[in-house]
GROMACS .gro file of C-alpha atoms in nm:
model
  401
    1MET     CA    1  -2.084   4.200  -2.673
    2ASP     CA    2  -2.436   4.066  -2.687
    3TYR     CA    3  -2.522   3.704  -2.625
    4ASP     CA    4  -2.843   3.510  -2.574
    5VAL     CA    5  -2.694   3.312  -2.285
    6LEU     CA    6  -2.389   3.371  -2.068
    7ILE     CA    7  -2.253   3.108  -1.834
    8VAL     CA    8  -2.024   3.219  -1.552
    9GLY     CA    9  -1.782   2.933  -1.472
   10GLY     CA   10  -1.601   2.694  -1.704
   11GLY     CA   11  -1.639   2.386  -1.488
   12ALA     CA   12  -1.847   2.070  -1.501
   13ALA     CA   13  -2.190   2.234  -1.461
   14GLY     CA   14  -2.109   2.523  -1.696
   15PHE     CA   15  -1.997   2.302  -1.984
   16PHE     CA   16  -2.277   2.050  -1.937
   17ALA     CA   17  -2.538   2.327  -1.947
   18ALA     CA   18  -2.380   2.496  -2.252
   19ILE     CA   19  -2.384   2.169  -2.448
   20HIS     CA   20  -2.750   2.100  -2.371
   21ILE     CA   21  -2.865   2.457  -2.448
   22ALA     CA   22  -2.676   2.459  -2.779
   23GLU     CA   23  -2.812   2.118  -2.879
   24THR     CA   24  -3.169   2.217  -2.805
   25LYS     CA   25  -3.148   2.565  -2.962
   26PRO     CA   26  -2.856   2.572  -3.211
   27LYS     CA   27  -2.929   2.933  -3.312
   28LEU     CA   28  -2.865   3.078  -2.965
   29LYS     CA   29  -2.541   3.268  -2.912
   30ILE     CA   30  -2.379   3.120  -2.601
   31ALA     CA   31  -2.055   3.198  -2.416
   32ILE     CA   32  -1.881   3.047  -2.115
   33LEU     CA   33  -1.681   3.298  -1.906
   34GLU     CA   34  -1.395   3.137  -1.712
   35LYS     CA   35  -1.163   3.338  -1.485
   36GLY     CA   36  -0.867   3.096  -1.515
   37LYS     CA   37  -0.640   3.016  -1.809
   38GLU     CA   38  -0.774   2.660  -1.814
   39VAL     CA   39  -1.126   2.522  -1.809
   40LEU     CA   40  -1.254   2.209  -1.629
   41THR     CA   41  -0.964   2.209  -1.379
   42LYS     CA   42  -1.166   2.030  -1.109
   43VAL     CA   43  -1.272   1.765  -1.357
   44LYS     CA   44  -0.905   1.709  -1.440
   45ILE     CA   45  -0.791   1.636  -1.083
   46SER     CA   46  -1.104   1.462  -0.954
   47GLY     CA   47  -1.088   1.096  -0.859
   48GLY     CA   48  -0.708   1.106  -0.858
   49GLY     CA   49  -0.705   1.217  -1.223
   50ARG     CA   50  -0.953   0.948  -1.327
   51CYS     CA   51  -1.270   1.159  -1.286
   52ASN     CA   52  -1.539   0.990  -1.079
   53VAL     CA   53  -1.828   1.103  -1.306
   54THR     CA   54  -2.122   0.954  -1.117
   55HIS     CA   55  -2.235   0.670  -0.891
   56ALA     CA   56  -2.419   0.353  -0.982
   57GLU     CA   57  -2.730   0.439  -0.781
   58PHE     CA   58  -3.020   0.453  -1.022
   59VAL     CA   59  -3.315   0.513  -0.787
   60PRO     CA   60  -3.369   0.892  -0.755
   61ASN     CA   61  -3.488   0.891  -0.392
   62GLU     CA   62  -3.202   0.662  -0.288
   63LEU     CA   63  -2.949   0.876  -0.474
   64ALA     CA   64  -3.073   1.187  -0.290
   65LYS     CA   65  -2.979   1.028   0.045
   66TYR     CA   66  -2.609   1.082  -0.026
   67TYR     CA   67  -2.646   1.461   0.003
   68PRO     CA   68  -2.610   1.609   0.355
   69ARG     CA   69  -2.733   1.938   0.206
   70GLY     CA   70  -2.983   1.912  -0.079
   71GLU     CA   71  -3.145   1.573  -0.014
   72LYS     CA   72  -3.503   1.705  -0.011
   73GLU     CA   73  -3.452   1.943  -0.307
   74LEU     CA   74  -3.281   1.688  -0.533
   75LYS     CA   75  -3.551   1.420  -0.529
   76GLY     CA   76  -3.756   1.592  -0.803
   77PRO     CA   77  -3.457   1.684  -1.023
   78PHE     CA   78  -3.319   1.328  -1.002
   79HIS     CA   79  -3.649   1.202  -1.145
   80THR     CA   80  -3.574   1.426  -1.447
   81PHE     CA   81  -3.202   1.354  -1.487
   82CYS     CA   82  -3.034   1.074  -1.290
   83SER     CA   83  -2.713   0.869  -1.305
   84GLY     CA   84  -2.850   0.652  -1.588
   85ASP     CA   85  -2.895   0.967  -1.797
   86THR     CA   86  -2.535   1.069  -1.726
   87ILE     CA   87  -2.412   0.731  -1.854
   88ALA     CA   88  -2.629   0.766  -2.166
   89PHE     CA   89  -2.497   1.121  -2.231
   90PHE     CA   90  -2.135   1.006  -2.231
   91GLU     CA   91  -2.192   0.678  -2.416
   92LYS     CA   92  -2.378   0.861  -2.693
   93ARG     CA   93  -2.058   1.065  -2.737
   94GLY     CA   94  -1.827   0.763  -2.742
   95VAL     CA   95  -1.717   0.777  -2.376
   96ALA     CA   96  -1.778   0.441  -2.211
   97LEU     CA   97  -1.802   0.429  -1.831
   98LYS     CA   98  -1.735   0.142  -1.591
   99ILE     CA   99  -1.865   0.064  -1.242
  100GLU     CA  100  -1.616  -0.015  -0.966
  101GLU     CA  101  -1.693  -0.244  -0.672
  102ASP     CA  102  -1.795   0.042  -0.445
  103GLY     CA  103  -2.037   0.184  -0.705
  104ARG     CA  104  -1.816   0.469  -0.825
  105MET     CA  105  -1.817   0.520  -1.201
  106PHE     CA  106  -1.518   0.622  -1.414
  107PRO     CA  107  -1.443   0.643  -1.786
  108THR     CA  108  -1.302   0.307  -1.899
  109SER     CA  109  -0.990   0.499  -2.008
  110ASP     CA  110  -0.925   0.576  -1.637
  111SER     CA  111  -0.837   0.929  -1.744
  112SER     CA  112  -1.024   1.252  -1.672
  113GLN     CA  113  -0.881   1.387  -1.999
  114THR     CA  114  -1.137   1.168  -2.182
  115ILE     CA  115  -1.419   1.366  -2.018
  116ILE     CA  116  -1.248   1.700  -2.085
  117ASP     CA  117  -1.187   1.611  -2.451
  118CYS     CA  118  -1.552   1.508  -2.488
  119PHE     CA  119  -1.672   1.846  -2.350
  120LEU     CA  120  -1.426   2.053  -2.555
  121HIS     CA  121  -1.520   1.865  -2.872
  122GLU     CA  122  -1.891   1.921  -2.806
  123VAL     CA  123  -1.872   2.297  -2.737
  124ASN     CA  124  -1.653   2.334  -3.044
  125ARG     CA  125  -1.895   2.136  -3.260
  126LEU     CA  126  -2.191   2.336  -3.129
  127GLY     CA  127  -2.026   2.677  -3.167
  128VAL     CA  128  -2.021   2.775  -2.798
  129SER     CA  129  -1.762   3.047  -2.724
  130VAL     CA  130  -1.526   2.957  -2.439
  131LEU     CA  131  -1.363   3.276  -2.306
  132THR     CA  132  -1.080   3.219  -2.058
  133GLY     CA  133  -0.906   3.478  -1.839
  134HIS     CA  134  -1.236   3.661  -1.783
  135VAL     CA  135  -1.262   3.753  -1.416
  136VAL     CA  136  -1.619   3.866  -1.350
  137LYS     CA  137  -1.621   4.208  -1.179
  138ARG     CA  138  -1.983   4.313  -1.189
  139ILE     CA  139  -2.324   4.159  -1.258
  140GLU     CA  140  -2.615   4.396  -1.305
  141ARG     CA  141  -2.976   4.367  -1.410
  142GLN     CA  142  -3.086   4.624  -1.668
  143ASP     CA  143  -3.322   4.539  -1.957
  144ASN     CA  144  -3.090   4.245  -2.005
  145TRP     CA  145  -2.816   4.106  -1.782
  146LEU     CA  146  -2.495   4.305  -1.788
  147VAL     CA  147  -2.173   4.120  -1.699
  148GLU     CA  148  -1.848   4.312  -1.674
  149THR     CA  149  -1.525   4.111  -1.674
  150SER     CA  150  -1.154   4.197  -1.661
  151LYS     CA  151  -1.158   4.193  -2.042
  152GLY     CA  152  -1.479   4.369  -2.138
  153GLU     CA  153  -1.856   4.406  -2.104
  154PHE     CA  154  -2.117   4.154  -2.210
  155SER     CA  155  -2.492   4.149  -2.211
  156CYS     CA  156  -2.734   3.854  -2.231
  157LYS     CA  157  -3.098   3.764  -2.198
  158LYS     CA  158  -3.037   3.468  -1.969
  159LEU     CA  159  -2.756   3.421  -1.718
  160LEU     CA  160  -2.643   3.094  -1.559
  161ILE     CA  161  -2.403   3.109  -1.266
  162ALA     CA  162  -2.202   2.788  -1.230
  163SER     CA  163  -1.891   2.931  -1.068
  164GLY     CA  164  -1.865   2.694  -0.770
  165SER     CA  165  -1.755   2.846  -0.441
  166SER     CA  166  -1.600   3.168  -0.571
  167PRO     CA  167  -1.625   3.429  -0.288
  168LYS     CA  168  -1.623   3.724  -0.533
  169VAL     CA  169  -1.913   3.588  -0.737
  170TRP     CA  170  -2.098   3.500  -0.415
  171ARG     CA  171  -2.080   3.868  -0.313
  172MET     CA  172  -2.232   3.968  -0.647
  173ILE     CA  173  -2.511   3.713  -0.603
  174LYS     CA  174  -2.576   3.864  -0.258
  175ASP     CA  175  -2.598   4.211  -0.415
  176LEU     CA  176  -2.871   4.073  -0.643
  177GLY     CA  177  -3.083   4.002  -0.336
  178HIS     CA  178  -2.994   3.639  -0.261
  179SER     CA  179  -2.903   3.495   0.079
  180LEU     CA  180  -2.588   3.285   0.093
  181VAL     CA  181  -2.511   3.017   0.347
  182THR     CA  182  -2.156   3.074   0.477
  183PRO     CA  183  -1.919   2.814   0.334
  184VAL     CA  184  -1.745   2.559   0.556
  185PRO     CA  185  -1.525   2.272   0.433
  186SER     CA  186  -1.681   1.934   0.363
  187LEU     CA  187  -1.494   1.613   0.270
  188PHE     CA  188  -1.182   1.629   0.483
  189THR     CA  189  -0.965   1.385   0.676
  190PHE     CA  190  -0.900   1.388   1.051
  191ASN     CA  191  -0.563   1.485   1.200
  192ILE     CA  192  -0.476   1.252   1.488
  193ASN     CA  193  -0.147   1.213   1.669
  194ASP     CA  194  -0.173   0.881   1.852
  195GLN     CA  195   0.086   0.610   1.919
  196ARG     CA  196  -0.168   0.336   1.843
  197ILE     CA  197  -0.189   0.433   1.476
  198LYS     CA  198   0.140   0.619   1.423
  199SER     CA  199   0.324   0.322   1.271
  200LEU     CA  200   0.031   0.201   1.058
  201PRO     CA  201  -0.002   0.441   0.760
  202GLY     CA  202  -0.156   0.277   0.454
  203LEU     CA  203  -0.354   0.026   0.658
  204SER     CA  204  -0.724   0.004   0.572
  205THR     CA  205  -0.992  -0.194   0.754
  206MET     CA  206  -1.367  -0.189   0.816
  207GLY     CA  207  -1.477   0.003   1.121
  208SER     CA  208  -1.772   0.181   1.274
  209VAL     CA  209  -1.696   0.532   1.388
  210LYS     CA  210  -1.882   0.784   1.600
  211ILE     CA  211  -1.806   1.138   1.707
  212LEU     CA  212  -1.852   1.157   2.081
  213GLY     CA  213  -2.098   1.417   2.208
  214THR     CA  214  -2.285   1.430   1.875
  215HIS     CA  215  -2.536   1.218   1.681
  216LEU     CA  216  -2.279   1.161   1.403
  217ASN     CA  217  -2.175   0.806   1.319
  218SER     CA  218  -2.081   0.605   1.013
  219GLU     CA  219  -1.932   0.274   0.908
  220GLY     CA  220  -1.717   0.147   0.626
  221PRO     CA  221  -1.348   0.135   0.535
  222VAL     CA  222  -1.121   0.339   0.766
  223LEU     CA  223  -0.778   0.429   0.624
  224ILE     CA  224  -0.486   0.512   0.852
  225THR     CA  225  -0.266   0.786   0.704
  226HIS     CA  226   0.057   0.962   0.804
  227TRP     CA  227  -0.146   1.244   0.961
  228GLY     CA  228  -0.442   1.053   1.105
  229LEU     CA  229  -0.752   0.890   0.959
  230SER     CA  230  -0.924   0.897   0.620
  231GLY     CA  231  -1.127   0.653   0.407
  232PRO     CA  232  -1.500   0.641   0.325
  233ALA     CA  233  -1.620   0.610   0.687
  234ILE     CA  234  -1.428   0.925   0.788
  235LEU     CA  235  -1.517   1.126   0.476
  236LYS     CA  236  -1.884   1.043   0.528
  237LEU     CA  237  -1.862   1.188   0.879
  238SER     CA  238  -1.684   1.499   0.752
  239ALA     CA  239  -1.963   1.564   0.501
  240TRP     CA  240  -2.257   1.499   0.734
  241GLY     CA  241  -2.084   1.683   1.017
  242ALA     CA  242  -1.944   1.972   0.809
  243ARG     CA  243  -2.120   2.244   1.011
  244ASP     CA  244  -2.100   2.075   1.355
  245LEU     CA  245  -1.729   1.999   1.320
  246ASN     CA  246  -1.657   2.352   1.200
  247ALA     CA  247  -1.832   2.482   1.515
  248LEU     CA  248  -1.604   2.257   1.724
  249ASP     CA  249  -1.301   2.408   1.545
  250TYR     CA  250  -1.212   2.054   1.433
  251LYS     CA  251  -1.120   1.947   1.787
  252PHE     CA  252  -1.326   1.651   1.909
  253LYS     CA  253  -1.309   1.285   2.014
  254ILE     CA  254  -1.400   0.992   1.795
  255GLN     CA  255  -1.469   0.636   1.901
  256ILE     CA  256  -1.390   0.348   1.667
  257ASN     CA  257  -1.509  -0.008   1.681
  258TRP     CA  258  -1.236  -0.188   1.487
  259LEU     CA  259  -1.444  -0.509   1.500
  260TYR     CA  260  -1.715  -0.326   1.309
  261ASN     CA  261  -2.022  -0.525   1.417
  262GLN     CA  262  -1.910  -0.695   1.740
  263GLY     CA  263  -1.971  -0.523   2.072
  264LEU     CA  264  -1.756  -0.505   2.388
  265GLU     CA  265  -1.925  -0.798   2.565
  266GLU     CA  266  -1.899  -1.024   2.260
  267ALA     CA  267  -1.532  -0.939   2.214
  268LEU     CA  268  -1.459  -1.005   2.582
  269GLU     CA  269  -1.630  -1.346   2.569
  270GLU     CA  270  -1.430  -1.438   2.260
  271LEU     CA  271  -1.104  -1.332   2.429
  272LYS     CA  272  -1.185  -1.534   2.744
  273LEU     CA  273  -1.250  -1.838   2.526
  274VAL     CA  274  -0.921  -1.797   2.338
  275LYS     CA  275  -0.736  -1.759   2.670
  276ALA     CA  276  -0.900  -2.073   2.814
  277ASN     CA  277  -0.808  -2.283   2.508
  278ASN     CA  278  -0.459  -2.148   2.431
  279GLY     CA  279  -0.295  -2.082   2.768
  280LYS     CA  280   0.055  -2.192   2.663
  281LYS     CA  281   0.058  -2.010   2.327
  282LEU     CA  282   0.197  -1.662   2.264
  283VAL     CA  283  -0.076  -1.400   2.239
  284VAL     CA  284   0.078  -1.246   1.923
  285ASN     CA  285   0.046  -1.577   1.739
  286ILE     CA  286  -0.330  -1.602   1.773
  287LYS     CA  287  -0.556  -1.336   1.623
  288PRO     CA  288  -0.919  -1.429   1.689
  289PHE     CA  289  -1.068  -1.137   1.495
  290GLU     CA  290  -1.080  -1.031   1.129
  291ILE     CA  291  -0.856  -0.728   1.166
  292PRO     CA  292  -0.515  -0.656   1.008
  293LYS     CA  293  -0.222  -0.811   1.194
  294ARG     CA  294  -0.039  -0.479   1.243
  295LEU     CA  295  -0.347  -0.322   1.402
  296TRP     CA  296  -0.388  -0.628   1.629
  297PHE     CA  297  -0.025  -0.594   1.749
  298SER     CA  298  -0.071  -0.223   1.811
  299LEU     CA  299  -0.387  -0.274   2.019
  300LEU     CA  300  -0.219  -0.554   2.218
  301ASN     CA  301   0.062  -0.313   2.294
  302ALA     CA  302  -0.188  -0.042   2.399
  303SER     CA  303  -0.344  -0.295   2.638
  304GLY     CA  304  -0.010  -0.366   2.808
  305ILE     CA  305   0.027  -0.710   2.646
  306THR     CA  306   0.387  -0.772   2.531
  307ASP     CA  307   0.522  -0.988   2.247
  308GLN     CA  308   0.653  -1.244   2.497
  309MET     CA  309   0.328  -1.294   2.691
  310ARG     CA  310   0.135  -1.617   2.675
  311TRP     CA  311  -0.241  -1.622   2.696
  312ALA     CA  312  -0.229  -1.773   3.048
  313GLU     CA  313  -0.037  -1.468   3.171
  314VAL     CA  314  -0.293  -1.211   3.048
  315SER     CA  315  -0.482  -1.064   3.343
  316LYS     CA  316  -0.857  -1.005   3.359
  317GLN     CA  317  -0.794  -0.631   3.347
  318GLN     CA  318  -0.574  -0.664   3.036
  319LEU     CA  319  -0.843  -0.871   2.861
  320MET     CA  320  -1.099  -0.605   2.947
  321THR     CA  321  -0.869  -0.328   2.819
  322LEU     CA  322  -0.805  -0.521   2.496
  323ALA     CA  323  -1.180  -0.576   2.438
  324SER     CA  324  -1.229  -0.203   2.492
  325GLN     CA  325  -0.941  -0.109   2.255
  326LEU     CA  326  -1.092  -0.335   1.989
  327THR     CA  327  -1.449  -0.205   2.015
  328GLN     CA  328  -1.435   0.137   2.183
  329SER     CA  329  -1.099   0.297   2.095
  330VAL     CA  330  -1.115   0.673   2.154
  331TYR     CA  331  -0.892   0.911   1.954
  332ASP     CA  332  -0.843   1.288   1.984
  333VAL     CA  333  -0.891   1.472   1.657
  334ASP     CA  334  -0.698   1.796   1.633
  335GLY     CA  335  -0.757   1.962   1.297
  336LYS     CA  336  -0.835   1.847   0.945
  337SER     CA  337  -0.664   1.803   0.610
  338THR     CA  338  -0.818   1.847   0.265
  339PHE     CA  339  -0.908   1.514   0.104
  340LYS     CA  340  -0.675   1.484  -0.198
  341GLU     CA  341  -0.754   1.777  -0.428
  342GLU     CA  342  -1.127   1.726  -0.394
  343PHE     CA  343  -1.202   2.045  -0.209
  344VAL     CA  344  -1.575   2.063  -0.151
  345THR     CA  345  -1.759   2.324   0.052
  346ALA     CA  346  -2.092   2.316   0.227
  347GLY     CA  347  -2.259   2.651   0.166
  348GLY     CA  348  -2.382   2.868  -0.119
  349VAL     CA  349  -2.708   3.008  -0.250
  350ASP     CA  350  -2.991   2.938  -0.006
  351LEU     CA  351  -3.201   2.656  -0.154
  352LYS     CA  352  -3.530   2.821  -0.053
  353GLU     CA  353  -3.457   3.092  -0.312
  354VAL     CA  354  -3.431   2.857  -0.611
  355ASP     CA  355  -3.707   2.686  -0.811
  356PHE     CA  356  -3.585   2.327  -0.851
  357LYS     CA  357  -3.816   2.260  -1.146
  358THR     CA  358  -3.605   2.505  -1.352
  359TYR     CA  359  -3.305   2.598  -1.132
  360GLN     CA  360  -3.414   2.960  -1.181
  361SER     CA  361  -3.377   3.218  -0.908
  362LYS     CA  362  -3.704   3.300  -0.730
  363ILE     CA  363  -3.567   3.652  -0.675
  364GLN     CA  364  -3.433   3.747  -1.021
  365LYS     CA  365  -3.599   3.647  -1.348
  366ASP     CA  366  -3.372   3.483  -1.610
  367LEU     CA  367  -3.102   3.409  -1.352
  368TYR     CA  368  -3.014   3.041  -1.306
  369PHE     CA  369  -2.778   2.844  -1.083
  370ALA     CA  370  -2.612   2.502  -1.118
  371GLY     CA  371  -2.346   2.302  -0.938
  372GLU     CA  372  -2.159   2.391  -0.624
  373VAL     CA  373  -2.267   2.757  -0.619
  374LEU     CA  374  -2.583   2.620  -0.454
  375ASN     CA  375  -2.585   2.506  -0.090
  376ILE     CA  376  -2.572   2.141  -0.203
  377ASP     CA  377  -2.291   1.896  -0.140
  378ALA     CA  378  -2.246   1.522  -0.111
  379ILE     CA  379  -2.024   1.256   0.031
  380THR     CA  380  -1.741   1.132  -0.190
  381GLY     CA  381  -1.816   0.883  -0.470
  382GLY     CA  382  -1.928   1.075  -0.779
  383PHE     CA  383  -2.229   1.241  -0.616
  384ASN     CA  384  -2.102   1.600  -0.638
  385PHE     CA  385  -2.060   1.561  -1.014
  386GLN     CA  386  -2.407   1.406  -1.048
  387ASN     CA  387  -2.550   1.713  -0.876
  388ALA     CA  388  -2.366   1.930  -1.132
  389TRP     CA  389  -2.495   1.729  -1.432
  390THR     CA  390  -2.855   1.723  -1.304
  391GLY     CA  391  -2.874   2.094  -1.220
  392ALA     CA  392  -2.703   2.194  -1.545
  393PHE     CA  393  -2.937   1.976  -1.753
  394ILE     CA  394  -3.254   2.114  -1.592
  395ALA     CA  395  -3.132   2.475  -1.607
  396ALA     CA  396  -3.035   2.425  -1.973
  397LYS     CA  397  -3.379   2.286  -2.055
  398ALA     CA  398  -3.548   2.583  -1.887
  399ILE     CA  399  -3.317   2.834  -2.060
  400ALA     CA  400  -3.367   2.674  -2.403
  401ASP     CA  401  -3.746   2.669  -2.359
   0.00000   0.00000   0.00000
């Protein structure tokens, strides 16, 4: 079958591009080819089923800083289509968004189905064909693009690949002359088996974290889980360190300052002061720092300070150990776990081979890329979707022109 535009991948970027192409040029014949039975599956599960559509960062150059891979390349595109444009797109179609305290943005319905329904309604209204169960088997350049799927052959003038991190499609892109950066996981939690945190799952507190032996560090909420550590501070490290941590086979040491912005010396002085003023009182009854009680008890225990001890009985060495546990706790990481269902990879089409004014391949004319198929990824918080919307919008504009 002949089309003007074919889009490989029925995800966020694919749908967003199809809608914009069809709106700009209603006469074009457009089809989305999706290998699965369902479309927009990642949209459905993202943000715990609420769909974290974007982030409330409206300055393009600031927004670009959230991308470990793609920061430099995205500055220009974000000046064309940024988070404010995403909000306007959805609001124009009756989908209101809200900003949460941490800047993440969700539909006010708190349901990803709202976003899916909006997209399905739009492609339907605009006459875009959505073809599911089409596994792409071959992509070839003749006079036009030829795409062979498990259900038939298609040809088109312009081809947009928005298939995310599909290894099969990546091989076809390679056969078209592109270089691909090998994928490694990004956005994962750390597996840690340590008595100090074993009994504390569900506890969240501010911390500053660094990976020993590297330049990687971050700060923010740290969440203790049944299998180790998660939360924004950890996920940030996993994104920025995606390649380094893969090279270490996910076995490394991290150091956490549970007092966040107080150093060892400061903590020790504070502890000495508390000891001098509260000699007769039980240590467990006085918590001089803003940390959760259960964590305080656990670190006391790790410092050899029992429930029955009074401050007067705490030795100099124990005070020193406690100050160190509070500000320089070291934990052995042994492996990783996927963060919820938000599986993100670092890797994809080499960015040097794409023109970011149009998202067109520099190697093949009339071939475009958008979304996670490119070697672009971000920390958690709506940034990966914003990359999809921006790339899809710019590619759509170029295709429609």
